[in-house]
CSV table of C-alpha atoms in Angstrom, one decimal:
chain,number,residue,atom,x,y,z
A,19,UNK,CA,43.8,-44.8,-73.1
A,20,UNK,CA,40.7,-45.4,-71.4
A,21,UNK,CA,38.8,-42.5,-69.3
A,22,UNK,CA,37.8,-44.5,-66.1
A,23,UNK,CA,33.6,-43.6,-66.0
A,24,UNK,CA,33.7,-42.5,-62.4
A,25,UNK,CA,35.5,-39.5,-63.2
A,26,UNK,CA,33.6,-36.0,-64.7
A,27,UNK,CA,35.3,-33.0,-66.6
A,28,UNK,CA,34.7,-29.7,-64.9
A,29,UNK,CA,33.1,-28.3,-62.1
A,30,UNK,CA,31.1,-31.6,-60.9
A,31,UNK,CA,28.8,-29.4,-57.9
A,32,UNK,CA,27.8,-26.2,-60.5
A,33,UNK,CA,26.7,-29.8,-62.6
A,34,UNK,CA,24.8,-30.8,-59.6
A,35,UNK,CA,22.8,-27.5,-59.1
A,36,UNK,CA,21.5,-27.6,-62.0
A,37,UNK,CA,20.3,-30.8,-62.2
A,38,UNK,CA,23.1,-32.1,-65.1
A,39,UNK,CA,20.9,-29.6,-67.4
A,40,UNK,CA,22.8,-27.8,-70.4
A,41,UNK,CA,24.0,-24.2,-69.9
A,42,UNK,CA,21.4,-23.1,-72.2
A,43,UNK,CA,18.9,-25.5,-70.9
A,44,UNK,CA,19.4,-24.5,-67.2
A,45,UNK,CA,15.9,-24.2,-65.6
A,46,UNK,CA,16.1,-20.6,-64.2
A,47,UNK,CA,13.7,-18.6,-65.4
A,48,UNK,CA,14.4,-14.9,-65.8
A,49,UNK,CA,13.4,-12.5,-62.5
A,50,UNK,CA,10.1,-10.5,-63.9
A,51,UNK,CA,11.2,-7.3,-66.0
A,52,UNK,CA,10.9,-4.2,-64.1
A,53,UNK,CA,8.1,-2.7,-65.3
A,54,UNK,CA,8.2,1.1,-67.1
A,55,UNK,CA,5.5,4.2,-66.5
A,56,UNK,CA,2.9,3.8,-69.0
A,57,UNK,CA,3.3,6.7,-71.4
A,58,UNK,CA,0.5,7.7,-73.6
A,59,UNK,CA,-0.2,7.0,-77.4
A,60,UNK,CA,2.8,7.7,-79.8
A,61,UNK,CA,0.2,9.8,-81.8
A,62,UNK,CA,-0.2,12.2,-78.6
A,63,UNK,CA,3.7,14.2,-79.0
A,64,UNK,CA,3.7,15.9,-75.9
A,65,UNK,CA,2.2,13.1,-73.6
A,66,UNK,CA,4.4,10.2,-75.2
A,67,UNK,CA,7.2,8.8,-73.4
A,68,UNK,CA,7.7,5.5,-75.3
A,69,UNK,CA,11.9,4.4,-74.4
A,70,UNK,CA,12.2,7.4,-72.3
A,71,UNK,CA,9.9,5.8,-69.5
A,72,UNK,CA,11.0,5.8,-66.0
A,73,UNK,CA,10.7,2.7,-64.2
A,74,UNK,CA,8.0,2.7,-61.8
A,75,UNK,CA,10.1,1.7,-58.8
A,76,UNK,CA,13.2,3.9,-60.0
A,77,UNK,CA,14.3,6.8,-57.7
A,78,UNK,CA,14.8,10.5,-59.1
A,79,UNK,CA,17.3,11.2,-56.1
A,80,UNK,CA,20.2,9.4,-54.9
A,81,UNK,CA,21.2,10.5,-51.5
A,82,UNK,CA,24.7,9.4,-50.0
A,83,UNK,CA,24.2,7.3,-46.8
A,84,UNK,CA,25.9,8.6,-43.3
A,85,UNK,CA,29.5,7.4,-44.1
A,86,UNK,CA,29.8,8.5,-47.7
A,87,UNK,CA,28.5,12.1,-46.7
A,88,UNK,CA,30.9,12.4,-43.8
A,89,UNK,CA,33.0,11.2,-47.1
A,90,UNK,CA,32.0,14.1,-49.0
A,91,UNK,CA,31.7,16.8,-47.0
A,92,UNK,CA,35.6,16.2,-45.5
A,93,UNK,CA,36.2,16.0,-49.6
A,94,UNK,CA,34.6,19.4,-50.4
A,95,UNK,CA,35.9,21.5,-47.1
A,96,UNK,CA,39.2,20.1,-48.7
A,97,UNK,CA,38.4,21.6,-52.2
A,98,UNK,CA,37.8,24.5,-50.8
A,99,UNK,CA,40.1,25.6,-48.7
A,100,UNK,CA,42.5,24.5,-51.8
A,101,UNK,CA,41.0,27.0,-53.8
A,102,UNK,CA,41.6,29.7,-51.4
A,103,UNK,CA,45.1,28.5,-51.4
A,104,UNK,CA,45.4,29.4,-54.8
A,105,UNK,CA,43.8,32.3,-54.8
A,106,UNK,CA,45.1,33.5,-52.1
A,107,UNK,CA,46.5,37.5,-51.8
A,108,UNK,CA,50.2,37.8,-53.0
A,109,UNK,CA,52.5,37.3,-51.0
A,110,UNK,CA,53.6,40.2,-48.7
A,111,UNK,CA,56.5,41.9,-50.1
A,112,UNK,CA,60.1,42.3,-48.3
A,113,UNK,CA,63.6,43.2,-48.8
A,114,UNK,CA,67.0,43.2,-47.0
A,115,UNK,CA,70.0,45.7,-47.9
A,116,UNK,CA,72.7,43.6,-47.3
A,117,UNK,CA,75.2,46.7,-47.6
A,118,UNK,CA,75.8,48.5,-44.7
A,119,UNK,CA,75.6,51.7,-46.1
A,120,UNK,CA,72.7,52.3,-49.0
A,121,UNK,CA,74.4,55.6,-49.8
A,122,UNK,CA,77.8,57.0,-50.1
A,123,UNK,CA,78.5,60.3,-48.6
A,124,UNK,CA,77.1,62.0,-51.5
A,125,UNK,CA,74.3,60.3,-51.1
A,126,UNK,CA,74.6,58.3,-54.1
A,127,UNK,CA,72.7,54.8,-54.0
A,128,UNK,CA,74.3,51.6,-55.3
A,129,UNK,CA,72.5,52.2,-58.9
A,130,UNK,CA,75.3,55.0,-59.2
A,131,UNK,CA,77.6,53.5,-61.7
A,132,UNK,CA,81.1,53.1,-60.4
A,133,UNK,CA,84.2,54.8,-62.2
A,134,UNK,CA,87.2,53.4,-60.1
A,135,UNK,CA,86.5,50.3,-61.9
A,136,UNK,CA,89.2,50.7,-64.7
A,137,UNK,CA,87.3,50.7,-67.6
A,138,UNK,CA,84.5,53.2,-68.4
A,139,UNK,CA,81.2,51.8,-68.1
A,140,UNK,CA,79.0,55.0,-69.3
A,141,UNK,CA,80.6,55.0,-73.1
A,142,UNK,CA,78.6,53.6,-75.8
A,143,UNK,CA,81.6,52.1,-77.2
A,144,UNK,CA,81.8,48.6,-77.8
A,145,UNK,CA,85.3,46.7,-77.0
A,146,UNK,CA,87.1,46.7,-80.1
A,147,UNK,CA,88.6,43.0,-79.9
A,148,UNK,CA,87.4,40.3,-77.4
A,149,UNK,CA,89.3,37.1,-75.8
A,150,UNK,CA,87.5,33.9,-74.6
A,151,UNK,CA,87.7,33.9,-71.3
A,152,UNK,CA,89.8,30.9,-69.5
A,153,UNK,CA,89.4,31.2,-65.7
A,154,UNK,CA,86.8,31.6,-62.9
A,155,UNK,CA,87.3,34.9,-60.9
A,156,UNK,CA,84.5,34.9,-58.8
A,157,UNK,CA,81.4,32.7,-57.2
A,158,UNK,CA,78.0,34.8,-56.0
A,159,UNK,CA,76.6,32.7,-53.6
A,160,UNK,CA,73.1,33.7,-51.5
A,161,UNK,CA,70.6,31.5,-53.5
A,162,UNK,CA,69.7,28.2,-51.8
A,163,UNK,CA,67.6,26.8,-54.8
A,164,UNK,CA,68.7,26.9,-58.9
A,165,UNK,CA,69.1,30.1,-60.5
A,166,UNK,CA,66.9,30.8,-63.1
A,167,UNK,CA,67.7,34.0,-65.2
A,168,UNK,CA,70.4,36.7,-64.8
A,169,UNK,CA,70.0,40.1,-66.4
A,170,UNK,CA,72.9,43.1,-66.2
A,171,UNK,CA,71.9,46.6,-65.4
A,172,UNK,CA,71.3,48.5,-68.5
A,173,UNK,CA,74.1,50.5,-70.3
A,174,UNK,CA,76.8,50.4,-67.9
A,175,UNK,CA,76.1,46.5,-66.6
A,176,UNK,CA,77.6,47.3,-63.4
A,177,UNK,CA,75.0,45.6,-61.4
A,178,UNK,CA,73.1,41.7,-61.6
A,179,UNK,CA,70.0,40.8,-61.2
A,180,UNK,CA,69.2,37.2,-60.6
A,181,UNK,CA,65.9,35.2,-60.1
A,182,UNK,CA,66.0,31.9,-58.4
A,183,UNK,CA,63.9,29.1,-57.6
A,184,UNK,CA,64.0,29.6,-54.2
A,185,UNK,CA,60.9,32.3,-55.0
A,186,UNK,CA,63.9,35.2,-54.3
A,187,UNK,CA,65.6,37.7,-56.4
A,188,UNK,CA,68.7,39.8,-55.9
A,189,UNK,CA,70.7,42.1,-56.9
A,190,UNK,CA,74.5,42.1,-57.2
A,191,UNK,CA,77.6,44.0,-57.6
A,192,UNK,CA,79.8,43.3,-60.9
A,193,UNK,CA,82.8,45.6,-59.5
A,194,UNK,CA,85.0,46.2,-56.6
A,195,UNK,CA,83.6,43.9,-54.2
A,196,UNK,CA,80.7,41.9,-55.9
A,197,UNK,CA,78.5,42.0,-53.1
A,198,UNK,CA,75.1,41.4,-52.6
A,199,UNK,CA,73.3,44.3,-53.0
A,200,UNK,CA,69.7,43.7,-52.1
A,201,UNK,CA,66.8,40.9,-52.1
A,202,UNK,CA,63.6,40.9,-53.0
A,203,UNK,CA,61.4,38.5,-51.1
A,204,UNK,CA,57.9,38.6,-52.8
A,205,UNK,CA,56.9,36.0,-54.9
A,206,UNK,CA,55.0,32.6,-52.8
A,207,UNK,CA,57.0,30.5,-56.0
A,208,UNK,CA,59.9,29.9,-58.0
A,209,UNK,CA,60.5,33.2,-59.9
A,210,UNK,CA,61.1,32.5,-63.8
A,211,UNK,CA,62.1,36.0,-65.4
A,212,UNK,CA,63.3,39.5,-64.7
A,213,UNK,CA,63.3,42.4,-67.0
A,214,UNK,CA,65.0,45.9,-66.1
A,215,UNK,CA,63.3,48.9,-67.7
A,216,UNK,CA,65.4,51.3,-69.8
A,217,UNK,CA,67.2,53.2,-66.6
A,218,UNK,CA,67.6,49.9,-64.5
A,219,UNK,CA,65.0,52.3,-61.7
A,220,UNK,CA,62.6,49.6,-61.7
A,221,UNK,CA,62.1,46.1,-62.6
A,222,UNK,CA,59.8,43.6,-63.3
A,223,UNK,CA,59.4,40.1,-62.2
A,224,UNK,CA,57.7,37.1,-63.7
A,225,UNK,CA,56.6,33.9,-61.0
A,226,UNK,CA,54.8,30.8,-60.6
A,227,UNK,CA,52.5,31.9,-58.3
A,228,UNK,CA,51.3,34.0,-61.3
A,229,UNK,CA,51.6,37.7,-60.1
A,230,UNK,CA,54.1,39.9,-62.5
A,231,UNK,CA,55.4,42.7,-59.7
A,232,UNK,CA,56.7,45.9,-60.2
A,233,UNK,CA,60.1,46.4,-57.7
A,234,UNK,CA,61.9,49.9,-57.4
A,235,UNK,CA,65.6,49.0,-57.8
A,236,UNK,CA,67.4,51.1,-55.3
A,237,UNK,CA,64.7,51.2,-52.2
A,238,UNK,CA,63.3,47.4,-52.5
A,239,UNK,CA,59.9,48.7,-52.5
A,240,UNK,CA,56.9,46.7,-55.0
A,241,UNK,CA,55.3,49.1,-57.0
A,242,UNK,CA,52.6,47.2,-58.7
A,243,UNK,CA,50.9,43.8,-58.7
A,244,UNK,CA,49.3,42.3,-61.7
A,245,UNK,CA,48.1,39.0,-62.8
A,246,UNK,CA,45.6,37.6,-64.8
A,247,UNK,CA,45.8,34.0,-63.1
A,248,UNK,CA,48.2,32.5,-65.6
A,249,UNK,CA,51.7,31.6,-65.1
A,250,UNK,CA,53.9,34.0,-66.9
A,251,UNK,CA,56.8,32.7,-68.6
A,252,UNK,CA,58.6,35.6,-69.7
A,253,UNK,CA,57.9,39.6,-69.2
A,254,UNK,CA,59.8,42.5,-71.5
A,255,UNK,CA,59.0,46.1,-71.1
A,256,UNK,CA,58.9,48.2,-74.2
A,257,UNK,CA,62.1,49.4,-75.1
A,258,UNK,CA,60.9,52.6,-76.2
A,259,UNK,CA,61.5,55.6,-74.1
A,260,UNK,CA,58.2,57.0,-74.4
A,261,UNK,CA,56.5,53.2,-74.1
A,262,UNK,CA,58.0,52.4,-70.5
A,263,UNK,CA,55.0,52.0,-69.1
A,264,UNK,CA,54.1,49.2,-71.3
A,265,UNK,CA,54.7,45.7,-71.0
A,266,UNK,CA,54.1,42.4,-72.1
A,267,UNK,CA,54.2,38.8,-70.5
A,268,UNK,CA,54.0,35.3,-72.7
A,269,UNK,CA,51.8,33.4,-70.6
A,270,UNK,CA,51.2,29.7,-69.7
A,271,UNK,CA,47.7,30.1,-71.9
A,272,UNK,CA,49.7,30.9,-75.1
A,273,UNK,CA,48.6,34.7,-74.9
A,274,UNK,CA,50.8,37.5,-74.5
A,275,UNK,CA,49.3,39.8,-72.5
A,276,UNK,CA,50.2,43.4,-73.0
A,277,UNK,CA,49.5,45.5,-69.7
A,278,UNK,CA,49.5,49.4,-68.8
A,279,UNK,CA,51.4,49.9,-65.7
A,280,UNK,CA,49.6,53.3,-65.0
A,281,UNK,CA,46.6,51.9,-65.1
A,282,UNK,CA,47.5,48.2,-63.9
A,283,UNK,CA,44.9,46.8,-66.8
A,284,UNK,CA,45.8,44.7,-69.4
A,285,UNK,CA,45.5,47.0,-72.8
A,286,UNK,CA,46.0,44.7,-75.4
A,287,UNK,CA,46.5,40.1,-76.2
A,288,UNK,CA,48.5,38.6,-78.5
A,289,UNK,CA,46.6,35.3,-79.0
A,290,UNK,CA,47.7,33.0,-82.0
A,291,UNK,CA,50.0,30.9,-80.4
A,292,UNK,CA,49.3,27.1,-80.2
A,293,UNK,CA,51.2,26.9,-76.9
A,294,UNK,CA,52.9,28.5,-73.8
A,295,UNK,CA,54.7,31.5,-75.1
A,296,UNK,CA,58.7,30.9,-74.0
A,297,UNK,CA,60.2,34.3,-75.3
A,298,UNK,CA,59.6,37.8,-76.4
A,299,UNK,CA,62.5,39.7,-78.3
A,300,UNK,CA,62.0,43.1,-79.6
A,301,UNK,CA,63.7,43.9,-83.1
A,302,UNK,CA,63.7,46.1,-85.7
A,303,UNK,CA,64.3,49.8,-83.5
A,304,UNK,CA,61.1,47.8,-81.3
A,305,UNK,CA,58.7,48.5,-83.7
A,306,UNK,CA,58.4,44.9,-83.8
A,307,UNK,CA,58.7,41.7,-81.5
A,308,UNK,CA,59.2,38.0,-82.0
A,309,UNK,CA,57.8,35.5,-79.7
A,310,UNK,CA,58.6,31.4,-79.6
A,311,UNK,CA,56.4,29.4,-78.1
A,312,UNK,CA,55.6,25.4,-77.3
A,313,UNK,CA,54.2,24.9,-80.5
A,314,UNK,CA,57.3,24.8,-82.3
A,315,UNK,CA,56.6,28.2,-83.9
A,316,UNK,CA,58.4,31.9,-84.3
A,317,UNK,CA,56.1,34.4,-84.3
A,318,UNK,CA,56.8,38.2,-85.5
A,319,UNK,CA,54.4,41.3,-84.2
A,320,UNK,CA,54.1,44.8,-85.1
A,321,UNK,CA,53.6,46.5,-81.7
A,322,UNK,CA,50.0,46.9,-80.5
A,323,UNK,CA,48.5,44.9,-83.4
A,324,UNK,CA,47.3,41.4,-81.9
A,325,UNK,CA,47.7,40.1,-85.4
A,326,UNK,CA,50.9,37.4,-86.1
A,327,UNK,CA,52.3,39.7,-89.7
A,328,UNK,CA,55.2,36.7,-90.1
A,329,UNK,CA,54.7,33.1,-88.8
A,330,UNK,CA,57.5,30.6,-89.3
A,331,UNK,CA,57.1,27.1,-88.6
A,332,UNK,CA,59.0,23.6,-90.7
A,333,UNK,CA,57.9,20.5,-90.2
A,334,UNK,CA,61.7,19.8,-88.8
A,335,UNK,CA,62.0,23.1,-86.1
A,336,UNK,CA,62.1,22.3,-82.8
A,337,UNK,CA,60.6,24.5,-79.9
A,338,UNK,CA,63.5,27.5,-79.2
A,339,UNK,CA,62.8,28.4,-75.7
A,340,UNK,CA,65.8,30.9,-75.0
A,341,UNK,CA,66.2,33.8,-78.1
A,342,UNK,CA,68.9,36.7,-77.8
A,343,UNK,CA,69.3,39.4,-80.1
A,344,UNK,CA,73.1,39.9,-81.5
A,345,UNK,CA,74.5,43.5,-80.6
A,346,UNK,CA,74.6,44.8,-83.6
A,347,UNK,CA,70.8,44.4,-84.2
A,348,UNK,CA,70.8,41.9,-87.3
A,349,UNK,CA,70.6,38.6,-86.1
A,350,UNK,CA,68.4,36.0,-83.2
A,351,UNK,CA,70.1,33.1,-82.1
A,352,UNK,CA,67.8,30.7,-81.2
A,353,UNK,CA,68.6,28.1,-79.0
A,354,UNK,CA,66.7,25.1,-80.3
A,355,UNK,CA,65.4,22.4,-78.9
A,356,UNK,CA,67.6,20.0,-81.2
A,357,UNK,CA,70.7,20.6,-79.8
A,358,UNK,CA,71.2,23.4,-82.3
A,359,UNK,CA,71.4,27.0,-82.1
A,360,UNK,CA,69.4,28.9,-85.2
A,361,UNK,CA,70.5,32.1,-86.7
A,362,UNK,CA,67.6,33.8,-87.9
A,363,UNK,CA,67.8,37.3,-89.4
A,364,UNK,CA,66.1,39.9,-87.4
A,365,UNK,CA,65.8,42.8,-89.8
A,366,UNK,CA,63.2,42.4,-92.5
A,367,UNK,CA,62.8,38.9,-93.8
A,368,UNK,CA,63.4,36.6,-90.3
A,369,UNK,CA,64.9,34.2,-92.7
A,370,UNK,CA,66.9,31.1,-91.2
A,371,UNK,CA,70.8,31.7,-91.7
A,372,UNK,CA,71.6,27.9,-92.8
A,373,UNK,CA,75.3,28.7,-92.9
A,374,UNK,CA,75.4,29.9,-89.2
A,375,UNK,CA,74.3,26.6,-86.9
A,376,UNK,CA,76.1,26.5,-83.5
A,377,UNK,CA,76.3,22.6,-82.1
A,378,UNK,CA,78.2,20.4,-80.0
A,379,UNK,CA,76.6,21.3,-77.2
A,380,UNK,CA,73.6,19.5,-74.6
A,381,UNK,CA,70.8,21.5,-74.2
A,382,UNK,CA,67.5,19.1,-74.8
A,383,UNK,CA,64.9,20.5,-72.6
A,384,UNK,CA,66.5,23.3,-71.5
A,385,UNK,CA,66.0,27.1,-72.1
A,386,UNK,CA,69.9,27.5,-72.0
A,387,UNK,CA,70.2,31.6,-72.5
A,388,UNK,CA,72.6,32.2,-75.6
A,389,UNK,CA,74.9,35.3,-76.1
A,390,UNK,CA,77.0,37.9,-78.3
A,391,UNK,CA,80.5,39.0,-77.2
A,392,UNK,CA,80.2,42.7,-77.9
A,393,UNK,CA,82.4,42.7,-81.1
A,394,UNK,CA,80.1,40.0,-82.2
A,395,UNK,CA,83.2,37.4,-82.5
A,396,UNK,CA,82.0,34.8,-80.4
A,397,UNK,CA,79.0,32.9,-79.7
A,398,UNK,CA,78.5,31.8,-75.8
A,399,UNK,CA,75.7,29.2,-74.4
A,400,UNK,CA,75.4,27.1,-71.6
A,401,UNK,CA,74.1,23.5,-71.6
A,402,UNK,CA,72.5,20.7,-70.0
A,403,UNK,CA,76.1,19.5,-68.9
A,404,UNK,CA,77.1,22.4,-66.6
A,405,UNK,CA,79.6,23.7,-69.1
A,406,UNK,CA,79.9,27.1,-70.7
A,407,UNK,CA,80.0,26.7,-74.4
A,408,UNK,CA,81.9,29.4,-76.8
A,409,UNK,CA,81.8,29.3,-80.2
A,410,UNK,CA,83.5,31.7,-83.2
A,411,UNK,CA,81.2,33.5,-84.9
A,412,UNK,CA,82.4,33.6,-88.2
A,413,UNK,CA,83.4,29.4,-88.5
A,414,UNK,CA,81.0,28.4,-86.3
A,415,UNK,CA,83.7,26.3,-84.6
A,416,UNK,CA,83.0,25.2,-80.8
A,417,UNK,CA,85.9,27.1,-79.7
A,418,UNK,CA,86.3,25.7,-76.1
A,419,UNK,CA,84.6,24.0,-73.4
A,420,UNK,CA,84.6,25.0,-69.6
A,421,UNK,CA,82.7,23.1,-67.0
A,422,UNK,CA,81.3,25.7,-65.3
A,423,UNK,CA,78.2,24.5,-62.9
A,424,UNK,CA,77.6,21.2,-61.6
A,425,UNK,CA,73.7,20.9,-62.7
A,426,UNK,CA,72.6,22.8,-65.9
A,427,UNK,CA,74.3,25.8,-66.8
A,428,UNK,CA,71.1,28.1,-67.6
A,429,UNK,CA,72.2,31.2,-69.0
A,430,UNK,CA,75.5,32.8,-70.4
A,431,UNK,CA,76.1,36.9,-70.2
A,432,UNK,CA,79.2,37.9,-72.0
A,433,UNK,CA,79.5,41.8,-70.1
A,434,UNK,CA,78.9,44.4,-72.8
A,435,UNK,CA,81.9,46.8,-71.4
A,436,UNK,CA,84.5,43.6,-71.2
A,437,UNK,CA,86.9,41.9,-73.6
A,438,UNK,CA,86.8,38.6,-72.1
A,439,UNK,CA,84.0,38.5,-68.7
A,440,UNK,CA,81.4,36.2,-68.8
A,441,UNK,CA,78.6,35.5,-66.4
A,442,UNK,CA,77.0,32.2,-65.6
A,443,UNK,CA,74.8,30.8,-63.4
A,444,UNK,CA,73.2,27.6,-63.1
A,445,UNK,CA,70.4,25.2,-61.0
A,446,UNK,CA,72.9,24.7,-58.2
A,447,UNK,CA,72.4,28.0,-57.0
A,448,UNK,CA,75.5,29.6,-57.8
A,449,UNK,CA,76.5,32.7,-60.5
A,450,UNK,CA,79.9,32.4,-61.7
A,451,UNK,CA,81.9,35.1,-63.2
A,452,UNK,CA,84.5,34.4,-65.8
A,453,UNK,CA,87.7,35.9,-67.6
């Protein structure tokens, strides 16, 4: 078919500019170059500026016009007052007794371990044979936000201690009428980890706003501050009696920092990790600990000796961000990120226990807190699903199932005295005790 002549292809006025010339024929001639400062003979070193000429019209400074400095200025008034948030003091400390009475009338304090209880909580000895437990007994409820980590009081467990998201922690009753104890209101963010010292006097708290404090149990009362501005993720104290005024804290940095409460400075760092240390465990009569981290790594330390002496990573582990130590001292169960909790021995080689893998449950994500039944005959975790997850030890058959929390069941405490009581708690707020 036949093009009629009349009609052009393309843009017919850009054409008409210039003149129906070619692209490359157009008759614009380049704008002059801007010319460069002269600089001096190439055989002269110092004088010679060759390439790195300024132009002789160019400007050295660039300053903002009216608007863009208004701009600016609004911009760093913002920043700073941003950084005074965040380094702003800690927050002021407070508590509330929520017991009428905070001592008997022989002037005993709620740390007092009870003994109308019907089972005696100051033996040593372990239960001889423990049950699962079926049922829900009771509900603690107090925290508005998720519940991040529970911890019993030491030895006798009559007590709970419970950090939350809502930047509080208390302290609850396990016996007679579970009440709430006390809170501590101190931390400006959510709190991540608690950690009782040997007596259960004193505690320490890990938070988000990066400040580790120091509480007294029974009056409320902060002790100590410390931070080193990084988030801590977890805090342990030494377990020895004569090292209770040491701890350490995995931090956000990878380091675990090791500080001296006497003192309040840090004393020693940890720093091999590849990631945010998750856990710290102490094993082996806590001559030694074992840390997991974000980089998919278990890590064993001799106390005091900033040198990783075991270091056990496979191209197919998975971060383990909650690690318990069995009762009897042998074993870490690992709750891995695969869905899977390891079994790695804990006494000299830290090797993985292939026969003993716990699944079935949801936890991807989560640092779900695993644990022992005092006769070491069960396994207990919780998962991503809300439920409460118990296992047999021996088989490593997922025993039974119980839907315990409506959001992510966090941790699992199987009590140390009981045959068959477990404690939960979970991100709705609530701490669930079970028999």
């Amino acid at each position: 078919f036949a093009v009629s002549s009349s009609s052009y292809i393309g843009a017919v006025e850009e054409a008409e500019k210039n003149k129906g010339l070619m692209a490359f024929e157009t008759g614009v001639k380049k704008s002059e170059k801007r010319k460069k400062v002269k600089g001096g003979d190439a055989s002269d070193i110092d004088s010679f500026l060759g390439p790195w000429a300024k132009y002789q019209d160019e400007k050295d400074v660039a300053k903002p016009s009216e608007d863009e400095k208004k701009e600016l200025d609004e911009i760093i008034a913002k920043r700073q007052k941003r950084g005074k948030n965040e380094e702003e003091a800690p927050a002021e400390e407070k508590t509330v007794l929520h017991i009428k009475d905070a001592y008997d009338y022989q002037g005993r304090s709620y740390l007092h371990v009870p003994q109308d209880v019907g089972i005696n909580l100051r033996s040593a000895d372990v239960p001889d044979k423990c049950y699962l437990p079926k049922k829900q007994l009771h509900v603690w409820t107090g925290h508005t936000k998720g519940v991040s980590a529970i911890r019993l009081f030491p030895v006798s467990g009559h007590l709970l201690l419970s950090c939350s998201m809502d930047c509080k922690i208390k302290l609850w009753e396990v016996y007679n009428e579970r009440r709430c104890a006390r809170t501590f209101i101190g931390h400006s963010k959510a709190v991540r980890d608690v950690c009782f010292n040997n007596t259960g006097t004193q505690f320490l708290s890990a938070a988000y706003d990066r400040y580790l404090k120091l509480w007294d149990s029974e009056t409320g009362q902060c002790i100590a501050r410390f931070t080193n501005r990084k988030v801590p993720y977890c805090v342990k104290f030494n377990p020895d009696e004569d090292k209770q005024n040491l701890f350490v804290a995995g931090m956000s940095d990878k380091k675990i920092v090791q500080w001296d409460i006497r003192s309040g400075e840090v004393v020693q760092e940890y720093d091999r990790h590849l990631g945010a240390v998750n856990t710290i465990t102490f094993v082996d009569e806590n001559r030694r600990f074992v840390s997991t981290s974000d980089d998919k790594s278990l890590r064993v330390w001799e106390w005091d000796i900033p040198v990783d002496f075991k270091y056990i990573a496979e191209p197919s582990m998975h971060s383990m961000p909650a690690v318990t130590l069995s009762p009897n001292g042998k074993w870490l169960a690992c709750q891995s990120m695969d869905n899977q909790i390891l079994i790695f021995g804990a006494q000299n080689r830290f090797r993985l226990n292939k026969k003993k893998i716990f699944k079935g449950h949801m936890v991807a994500g989560y640092a779900c807190q695993v644990d022992f039944s005092p006769d070491m005959s069960y396994v207990v975790s919780g998962d991503a699903d809300g439920k409460l997850n118990i296992w047999d030890w021996k088989t490593t058959k997922l025993y039974h199932r119980i839907k315990a929390h409506d959001k992510v069941c966090i941790s699992a405490l199987w009590h140390p005295h009981e045959t068959s009581k477990v404690i939960t708690c979970g991100w709705d707020g609530q701490i669930k005790l079970w028999d």
